[in-house]
Tab-separated table of C-alpha atoms in Angstrom:
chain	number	residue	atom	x	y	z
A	213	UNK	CA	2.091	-21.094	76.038
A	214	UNK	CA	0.309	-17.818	76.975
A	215	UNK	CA	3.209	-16.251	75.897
A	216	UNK	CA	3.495	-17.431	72.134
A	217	UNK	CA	-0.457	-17.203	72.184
A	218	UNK	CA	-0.283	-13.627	73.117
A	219	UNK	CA	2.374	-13.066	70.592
A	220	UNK	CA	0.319	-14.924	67.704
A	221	UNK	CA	-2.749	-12.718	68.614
A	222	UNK	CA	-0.993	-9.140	68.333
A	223	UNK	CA	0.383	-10.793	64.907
A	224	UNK	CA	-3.470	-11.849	63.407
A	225	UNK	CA	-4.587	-7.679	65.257
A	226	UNK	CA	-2.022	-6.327	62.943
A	227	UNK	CA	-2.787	-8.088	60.055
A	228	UNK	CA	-6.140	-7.485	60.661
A	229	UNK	CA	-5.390	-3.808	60.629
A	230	UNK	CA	-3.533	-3.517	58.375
A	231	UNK	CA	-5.867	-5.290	55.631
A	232	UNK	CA	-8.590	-2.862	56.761
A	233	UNK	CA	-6.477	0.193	56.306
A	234	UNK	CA	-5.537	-1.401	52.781
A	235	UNK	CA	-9.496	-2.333	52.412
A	236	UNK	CA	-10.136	1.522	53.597
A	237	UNK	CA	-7.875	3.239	50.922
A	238	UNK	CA	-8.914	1.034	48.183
A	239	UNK	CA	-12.609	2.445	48.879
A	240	UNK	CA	-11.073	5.497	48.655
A	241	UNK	CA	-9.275	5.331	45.819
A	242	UNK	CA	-12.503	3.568	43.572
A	243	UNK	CA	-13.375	5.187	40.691
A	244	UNK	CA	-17.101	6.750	40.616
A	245	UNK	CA	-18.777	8.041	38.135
A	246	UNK	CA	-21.912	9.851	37.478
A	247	UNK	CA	-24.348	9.019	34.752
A	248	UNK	CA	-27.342	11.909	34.165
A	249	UNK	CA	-29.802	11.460	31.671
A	250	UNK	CA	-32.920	13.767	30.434
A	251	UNK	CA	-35.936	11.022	31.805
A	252	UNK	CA	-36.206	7.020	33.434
A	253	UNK	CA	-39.506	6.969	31.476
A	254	UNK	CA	-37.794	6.800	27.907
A	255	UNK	CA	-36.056	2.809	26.904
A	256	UNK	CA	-33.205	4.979	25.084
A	257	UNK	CA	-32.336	6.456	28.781
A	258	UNK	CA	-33.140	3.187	30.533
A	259	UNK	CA	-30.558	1.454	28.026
A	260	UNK	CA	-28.176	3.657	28.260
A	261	UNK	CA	-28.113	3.186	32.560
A	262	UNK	CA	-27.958	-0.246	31.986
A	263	UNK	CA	-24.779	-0.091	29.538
A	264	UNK	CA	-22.744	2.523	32.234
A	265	UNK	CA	-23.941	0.118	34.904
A	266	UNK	CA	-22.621	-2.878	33.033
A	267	UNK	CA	-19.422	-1.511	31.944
A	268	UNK	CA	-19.046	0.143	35.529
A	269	UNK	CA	-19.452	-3.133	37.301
A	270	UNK	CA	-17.350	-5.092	34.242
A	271	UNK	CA	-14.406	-2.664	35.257
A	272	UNK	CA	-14.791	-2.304	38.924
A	273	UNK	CA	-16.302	1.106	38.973
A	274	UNK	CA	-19.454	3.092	40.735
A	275	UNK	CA	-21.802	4.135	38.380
A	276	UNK	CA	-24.387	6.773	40.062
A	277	UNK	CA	-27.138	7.194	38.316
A	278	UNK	CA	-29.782	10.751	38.075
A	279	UNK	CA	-32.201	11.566	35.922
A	280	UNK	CA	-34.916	14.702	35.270
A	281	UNK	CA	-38.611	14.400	35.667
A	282	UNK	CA	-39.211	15.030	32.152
A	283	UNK	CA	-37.616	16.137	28.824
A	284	UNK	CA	-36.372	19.766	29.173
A	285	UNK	CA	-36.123	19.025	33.075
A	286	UNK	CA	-32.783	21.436	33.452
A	287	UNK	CA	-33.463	22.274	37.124
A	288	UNK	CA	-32.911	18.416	38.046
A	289	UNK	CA	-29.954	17.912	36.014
A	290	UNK	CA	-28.569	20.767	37.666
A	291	UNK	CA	-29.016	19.316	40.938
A	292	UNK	CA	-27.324	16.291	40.101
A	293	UNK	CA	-24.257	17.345	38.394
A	294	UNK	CA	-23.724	19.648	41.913
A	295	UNK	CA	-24.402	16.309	43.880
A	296	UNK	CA	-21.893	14.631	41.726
A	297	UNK	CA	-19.628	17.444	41.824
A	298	UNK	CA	-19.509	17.272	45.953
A	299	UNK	CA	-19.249	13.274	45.717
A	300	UNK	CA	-15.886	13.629	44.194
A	301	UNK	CA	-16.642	10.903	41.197
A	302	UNK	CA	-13.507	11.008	38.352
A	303	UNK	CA	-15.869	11.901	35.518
A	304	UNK	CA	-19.980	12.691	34.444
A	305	UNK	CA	-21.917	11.618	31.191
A	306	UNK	CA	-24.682	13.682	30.679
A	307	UNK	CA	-27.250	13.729	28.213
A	308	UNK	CA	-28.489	17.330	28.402
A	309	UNK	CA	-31.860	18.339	28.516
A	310	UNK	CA	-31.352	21.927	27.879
A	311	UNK	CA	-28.000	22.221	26.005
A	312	UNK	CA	-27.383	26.208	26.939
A	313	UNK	CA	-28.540	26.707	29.817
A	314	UNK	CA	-26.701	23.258	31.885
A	315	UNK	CA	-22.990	24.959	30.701
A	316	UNK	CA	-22.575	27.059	33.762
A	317	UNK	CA	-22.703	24.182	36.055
A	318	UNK	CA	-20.601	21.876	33.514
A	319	UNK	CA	-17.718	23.959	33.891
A	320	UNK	CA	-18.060	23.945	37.646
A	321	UNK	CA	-17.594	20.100	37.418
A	322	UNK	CA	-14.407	20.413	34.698
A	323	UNK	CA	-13.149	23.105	37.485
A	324	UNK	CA	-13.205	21.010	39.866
A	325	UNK	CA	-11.026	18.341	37.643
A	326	UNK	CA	-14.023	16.215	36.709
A	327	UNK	CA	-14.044	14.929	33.023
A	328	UNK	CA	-17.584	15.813	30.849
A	329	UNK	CA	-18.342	13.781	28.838
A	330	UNK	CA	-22.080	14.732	26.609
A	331	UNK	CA	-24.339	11.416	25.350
A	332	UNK	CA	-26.308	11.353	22.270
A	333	UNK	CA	-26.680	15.122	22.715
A	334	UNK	CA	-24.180	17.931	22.591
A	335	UNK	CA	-24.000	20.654	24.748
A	336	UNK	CA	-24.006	24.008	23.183
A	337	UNK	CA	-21.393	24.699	22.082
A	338	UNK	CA	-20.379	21.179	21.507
A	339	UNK	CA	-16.749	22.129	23.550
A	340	UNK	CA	-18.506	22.948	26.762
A	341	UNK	CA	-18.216	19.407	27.409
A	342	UNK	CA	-14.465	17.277	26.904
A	343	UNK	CA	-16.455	14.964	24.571
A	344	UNK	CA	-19.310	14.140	23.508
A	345	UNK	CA	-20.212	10.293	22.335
A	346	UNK	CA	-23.071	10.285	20.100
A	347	UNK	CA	-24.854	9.476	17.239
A	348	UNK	CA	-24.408	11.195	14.245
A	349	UNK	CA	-27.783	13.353	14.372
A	350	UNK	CA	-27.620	15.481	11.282
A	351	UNK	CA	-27.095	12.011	9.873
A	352	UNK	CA	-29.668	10.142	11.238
A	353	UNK	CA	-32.097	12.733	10.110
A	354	UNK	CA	-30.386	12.743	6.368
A	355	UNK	CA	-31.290	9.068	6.147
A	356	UNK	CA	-35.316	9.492	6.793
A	357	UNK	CA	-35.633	12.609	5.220
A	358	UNK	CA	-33.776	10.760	2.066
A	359	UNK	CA	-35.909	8.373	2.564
A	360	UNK	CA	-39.065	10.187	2.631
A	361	UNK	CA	-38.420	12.226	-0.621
A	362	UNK	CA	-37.836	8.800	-2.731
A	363	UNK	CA	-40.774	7.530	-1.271
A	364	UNK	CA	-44.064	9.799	-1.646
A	365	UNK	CA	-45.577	10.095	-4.582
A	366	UNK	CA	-44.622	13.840	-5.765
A	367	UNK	CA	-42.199	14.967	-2.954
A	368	UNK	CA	-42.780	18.686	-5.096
A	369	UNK	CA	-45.979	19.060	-3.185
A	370	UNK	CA	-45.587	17.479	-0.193
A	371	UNK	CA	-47.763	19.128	3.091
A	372	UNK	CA	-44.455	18.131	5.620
A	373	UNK	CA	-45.066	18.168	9.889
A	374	UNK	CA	-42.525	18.284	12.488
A	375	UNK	CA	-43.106	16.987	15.634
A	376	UNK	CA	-40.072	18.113	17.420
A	377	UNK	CA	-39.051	18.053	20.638
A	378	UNK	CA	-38.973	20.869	22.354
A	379	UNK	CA	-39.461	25.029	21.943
A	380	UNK	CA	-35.920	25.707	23.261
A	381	UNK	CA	-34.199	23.659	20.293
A	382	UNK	CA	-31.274	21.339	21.797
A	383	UNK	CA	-28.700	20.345	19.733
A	384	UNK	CA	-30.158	17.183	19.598
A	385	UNK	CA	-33.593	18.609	18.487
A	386	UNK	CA	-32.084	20.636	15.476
A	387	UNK	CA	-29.454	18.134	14.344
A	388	UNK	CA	-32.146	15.602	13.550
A	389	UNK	CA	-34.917	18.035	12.154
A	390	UNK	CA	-32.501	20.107	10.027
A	391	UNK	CA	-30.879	16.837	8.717
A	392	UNK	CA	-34.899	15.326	7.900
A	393	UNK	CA	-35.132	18.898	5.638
A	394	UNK	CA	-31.549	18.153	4.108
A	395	UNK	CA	-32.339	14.925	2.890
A	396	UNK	CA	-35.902	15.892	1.667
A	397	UNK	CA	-34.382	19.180	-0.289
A	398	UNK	CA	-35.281	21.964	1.651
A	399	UNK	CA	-33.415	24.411	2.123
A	400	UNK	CA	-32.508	24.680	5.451
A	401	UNK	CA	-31.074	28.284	6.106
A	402	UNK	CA	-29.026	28.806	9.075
A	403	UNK	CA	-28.103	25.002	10.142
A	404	UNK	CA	-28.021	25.907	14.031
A	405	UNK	CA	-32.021	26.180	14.058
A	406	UNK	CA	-35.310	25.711	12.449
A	407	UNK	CA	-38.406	27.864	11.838
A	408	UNK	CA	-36.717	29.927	9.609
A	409	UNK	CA	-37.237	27.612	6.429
A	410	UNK	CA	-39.638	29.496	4.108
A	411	UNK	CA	-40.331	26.409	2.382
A	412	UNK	CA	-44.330	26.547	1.559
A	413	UNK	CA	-44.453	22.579	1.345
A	414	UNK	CA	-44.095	22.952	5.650
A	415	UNK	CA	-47.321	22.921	7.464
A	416	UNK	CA	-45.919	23.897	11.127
A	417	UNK	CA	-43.556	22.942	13.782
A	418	UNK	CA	-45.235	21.426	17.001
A	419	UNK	CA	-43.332	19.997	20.149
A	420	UNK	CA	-44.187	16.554	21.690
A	421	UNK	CA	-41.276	16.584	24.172
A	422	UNK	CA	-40.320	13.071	23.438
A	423	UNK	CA	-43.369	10.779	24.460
A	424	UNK	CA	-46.432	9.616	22.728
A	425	UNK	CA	-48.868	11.517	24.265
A	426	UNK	CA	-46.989	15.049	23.285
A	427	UNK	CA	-46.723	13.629	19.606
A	428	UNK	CA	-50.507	12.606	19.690
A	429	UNK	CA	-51.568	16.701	20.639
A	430	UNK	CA	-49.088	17.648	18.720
A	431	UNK	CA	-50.203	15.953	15.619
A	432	UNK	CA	-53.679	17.113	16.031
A	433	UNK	CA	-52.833	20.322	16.326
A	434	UNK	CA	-50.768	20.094	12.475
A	435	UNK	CA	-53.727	18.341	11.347
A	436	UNK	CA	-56.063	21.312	12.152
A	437	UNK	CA	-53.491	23.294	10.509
A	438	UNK	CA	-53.260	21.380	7.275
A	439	UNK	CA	-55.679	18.309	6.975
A	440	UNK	CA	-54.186	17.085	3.827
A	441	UNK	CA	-50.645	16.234	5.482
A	442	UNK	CA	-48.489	13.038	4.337
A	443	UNK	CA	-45.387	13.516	5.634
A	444	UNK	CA	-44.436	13.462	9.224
A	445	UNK	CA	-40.808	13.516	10.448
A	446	UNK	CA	-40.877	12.648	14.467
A	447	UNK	CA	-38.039	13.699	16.748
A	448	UNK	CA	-38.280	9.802	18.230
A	449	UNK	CA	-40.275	6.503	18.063
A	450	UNK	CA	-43.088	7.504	21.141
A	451	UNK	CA	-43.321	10.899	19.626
A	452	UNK	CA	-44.238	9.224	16.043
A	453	UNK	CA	-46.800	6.323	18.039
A	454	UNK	CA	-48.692	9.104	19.369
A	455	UNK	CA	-48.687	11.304	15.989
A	456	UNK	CA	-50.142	8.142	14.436
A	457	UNK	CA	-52.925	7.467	16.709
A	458	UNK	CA	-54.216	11.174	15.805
A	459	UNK	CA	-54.099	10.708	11.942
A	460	UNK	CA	-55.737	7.541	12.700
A	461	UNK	CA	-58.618	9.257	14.774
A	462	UNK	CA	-58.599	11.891	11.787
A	463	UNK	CA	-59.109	9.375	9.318
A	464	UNK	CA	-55.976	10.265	7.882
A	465	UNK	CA	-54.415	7.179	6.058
A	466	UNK	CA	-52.165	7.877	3.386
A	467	UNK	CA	-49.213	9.401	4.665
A	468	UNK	CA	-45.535	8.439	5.309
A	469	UNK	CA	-44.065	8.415	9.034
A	470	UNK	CA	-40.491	8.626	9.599
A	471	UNK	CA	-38.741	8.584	12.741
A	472	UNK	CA	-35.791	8.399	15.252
A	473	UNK	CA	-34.238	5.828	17.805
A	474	UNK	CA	-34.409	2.130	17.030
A	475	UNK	CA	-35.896	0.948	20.048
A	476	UNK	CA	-37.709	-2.442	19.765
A	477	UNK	CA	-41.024	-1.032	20.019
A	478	UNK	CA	-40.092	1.409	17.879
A	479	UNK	CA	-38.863	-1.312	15.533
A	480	UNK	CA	-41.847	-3.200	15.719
A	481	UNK	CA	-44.103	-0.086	14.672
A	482	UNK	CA	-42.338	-0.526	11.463
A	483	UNK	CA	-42.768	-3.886	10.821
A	484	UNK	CA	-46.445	-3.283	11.437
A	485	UNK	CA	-46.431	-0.059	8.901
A	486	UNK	CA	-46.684	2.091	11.788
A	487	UNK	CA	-43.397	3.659	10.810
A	488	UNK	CA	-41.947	3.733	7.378
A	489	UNK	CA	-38.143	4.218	7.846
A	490	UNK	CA	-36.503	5.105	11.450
A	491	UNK	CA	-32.841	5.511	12.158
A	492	UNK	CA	-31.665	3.285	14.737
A	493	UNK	CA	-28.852	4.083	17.492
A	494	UNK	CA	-27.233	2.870	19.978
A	495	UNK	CA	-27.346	4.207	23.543
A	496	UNK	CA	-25.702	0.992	25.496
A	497	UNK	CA	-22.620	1.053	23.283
A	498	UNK	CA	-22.527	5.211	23.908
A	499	UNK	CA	-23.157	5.020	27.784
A	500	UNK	CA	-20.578	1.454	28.036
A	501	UNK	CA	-17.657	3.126	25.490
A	502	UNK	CA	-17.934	6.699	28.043
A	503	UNK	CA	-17.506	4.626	30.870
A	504	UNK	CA	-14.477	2.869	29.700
A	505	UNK	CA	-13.606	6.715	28.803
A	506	UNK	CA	-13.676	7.989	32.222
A	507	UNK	CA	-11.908	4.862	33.463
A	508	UNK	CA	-8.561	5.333	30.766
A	509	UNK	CA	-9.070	9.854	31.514
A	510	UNK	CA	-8.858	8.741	34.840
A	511	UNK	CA	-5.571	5.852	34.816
A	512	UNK	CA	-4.062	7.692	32.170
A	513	UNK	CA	-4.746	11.325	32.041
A	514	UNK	CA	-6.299	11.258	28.344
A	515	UNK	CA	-8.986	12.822	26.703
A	516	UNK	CA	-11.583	10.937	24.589
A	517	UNK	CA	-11.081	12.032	21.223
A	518	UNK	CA	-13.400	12.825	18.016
A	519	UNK	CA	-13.616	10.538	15.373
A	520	UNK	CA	-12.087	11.698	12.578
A	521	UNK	CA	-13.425	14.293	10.402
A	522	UNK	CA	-16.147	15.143	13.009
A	523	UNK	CA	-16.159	17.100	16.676
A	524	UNK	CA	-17.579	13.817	18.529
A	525	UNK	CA	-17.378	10.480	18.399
A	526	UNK	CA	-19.625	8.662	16.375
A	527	UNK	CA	-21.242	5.698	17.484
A	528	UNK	CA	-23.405	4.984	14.521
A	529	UNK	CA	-26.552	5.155	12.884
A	530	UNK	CA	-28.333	2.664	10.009
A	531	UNK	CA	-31.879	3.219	8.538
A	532	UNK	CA	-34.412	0.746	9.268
A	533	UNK	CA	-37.250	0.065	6.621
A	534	UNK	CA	-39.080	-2.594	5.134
A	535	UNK	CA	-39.476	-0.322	1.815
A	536	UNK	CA	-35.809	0.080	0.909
A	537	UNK	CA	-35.128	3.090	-1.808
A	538	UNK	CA	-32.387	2.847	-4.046
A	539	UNK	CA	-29.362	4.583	-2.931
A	540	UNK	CA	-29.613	4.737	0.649
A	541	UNK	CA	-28.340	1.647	2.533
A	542	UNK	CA	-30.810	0.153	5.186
A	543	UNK	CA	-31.797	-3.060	7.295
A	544	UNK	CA	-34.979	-4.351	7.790
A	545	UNK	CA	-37.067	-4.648	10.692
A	546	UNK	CA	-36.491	-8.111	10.926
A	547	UNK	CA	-32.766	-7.575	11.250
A	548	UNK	CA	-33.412	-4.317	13.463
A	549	UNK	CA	-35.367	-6.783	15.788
A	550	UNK	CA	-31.643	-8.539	16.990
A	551	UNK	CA	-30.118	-5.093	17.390
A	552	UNK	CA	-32.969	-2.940	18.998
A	553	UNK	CA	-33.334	-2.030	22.934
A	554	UNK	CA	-35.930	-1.392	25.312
């Protein structure tokens, strides 16, 4: 009996082994992946971590998340993409704060055999990264600026603010302003930037780096400038709350808001006539589809690929009003309210 008992023992030990080396090279062999966005403080950045980390867990996958202290937080990015880089994860999505200056260490990680893939906004140039999943920007701003123009009174003397995002123009940043002056009828000059439109109907350019309180200073310093403003284009939804609260405080009451994002308080600020028109996207379905991206790259050995016609892929954008125009299609923000985040 000791015999056979022995026997049965060394028999379970080497099973036991043997399913812990197997357990061993499986951890081994698991796909990570790093997710790094420009802030946690934004709902488009929190949504987006919560459709990688869906996706990620949905296909068996570590998601890693980073993200800078603020908007135009390069330095922290940075930092990341190394720590990712010397974690050995299969692939990165980035949304880029500073679009120029983040390529160095992007190539490091595509050196190294890790795919790139940019979010929502593109590095500069656009190929730095393998792909980039994103809204259509240029697009998004086409649809409020269009908007805008059929809906003031005279758009032929308009007094127009920007309240961008930030004084080192990501791609991001200029896609969506330059679209805004497309759609409105300015001429915008050299697509790739803005503050060279000579249009006299502008009143300035101020920066609100994305959150309510930059597009509240902001505002009030493009009120100073030009009192009798009535347009406003807003790089996103907390950039255009904030720009409202100071033409509030100014007394300022007839003027029409347009905006970026689609978030649900965003949304909302339509529906209460905070915002005219915004153009909604959709940062789970970008972070989730990059994901799945990394995960075929990764099985397979292929490369995300544009969508047709365009150098990304295009994950959609629809104008939200409750003052449709004619000829520009749009939802209201009663239907925006079942498709909005945050």
């Amino acid at each position: 009996m000791t015999g056979i008992f022995k026997r049965r023992m060394a028999l379970l030990t080497g099973a036991a082994a043997l399913a812990l080396s197997m357990g061993t090279a499986h951890a081994a062999d698991a796909i990570k992946i790093g997710l790094v966005t420009k802030t946690d403080s934004n709902p488009f950045f929190a949504k987006m971590k919560q459709g990688a980390e869906q996706k990620g867990k949905e296909l068996g996958v570590e998601v890693q998340s980073f993200a800078g202290k603020f908007d135009g937080d390069n330095d922290s990015q940075v930092t990341a993409v190394e720590n990712l880089i010397s974690a050995g994860v299969a692939g990165i999505l980035i949304t880029p704060s500073d679009t120029k200056a983040i390529v160095p260490t992007i190539q490091a990680a595509r050196k190294a055999g890790i795919l790139v893939i940019a979010l929502d906004t593109p590095l500069d140039p656009i190929d730095a990264a393998d792909a980039t999943f994103a809204t259509d920007n240029f697009k998004a701003g086409e649809l409020i600026g269009g908007w805008a123009a059929k809906t003031v009174k005279d758009p032929a003397s308009a007094r127009i603010a920007f309240v961008d995002a930030i004084k080192t123009q990501p791609t991001v940043d200029v896609l969506r302003d330059q679209g805004f002056m497309k759609g409105f009828g300015i001429d915008i000059k050299d697509p790739n930037r803005y503050l060279d439109e000579d249009d006299k109907r502008i009143i300035g350019h101020q920066w609100g780096a994305g959150a309510e309180d930059g597009g509240r200073t902001g505002m009030e310093t493009l009120i100073q400038q030009d009192p009798k403003v009535n347009v406003i284009y807003t790089i996103n939804e907390p950039t255009a709350a904030g720009a409202y609260e100071a033409l509030k405080a100014a007394g300022i009451t007839d003027f029409t808001m347009t905006s970026v994002d689609g978030g649900c308080p965003g949304v909302k600020n339509v529906k209460a006539g905070v915002i005219g028109a915004t153009s909604m996207q959709y940062p789970l379905l970008m972070a989730s589809k990059g994901v799945e991206a990394i995960v075929n790259f990764k099985k397979t050995g292929q490369k995300p690929q544009p969508s047709p016609g365009l150098t990304f892929f295009n994950t959609g954008v629809t104008l939200v009003t409750d003052k449709p125009v004619p000829g520009i299609d749009s939802i209201t923000s009663d239907e925006a309210l079942t498709k909005c985040w945050g």
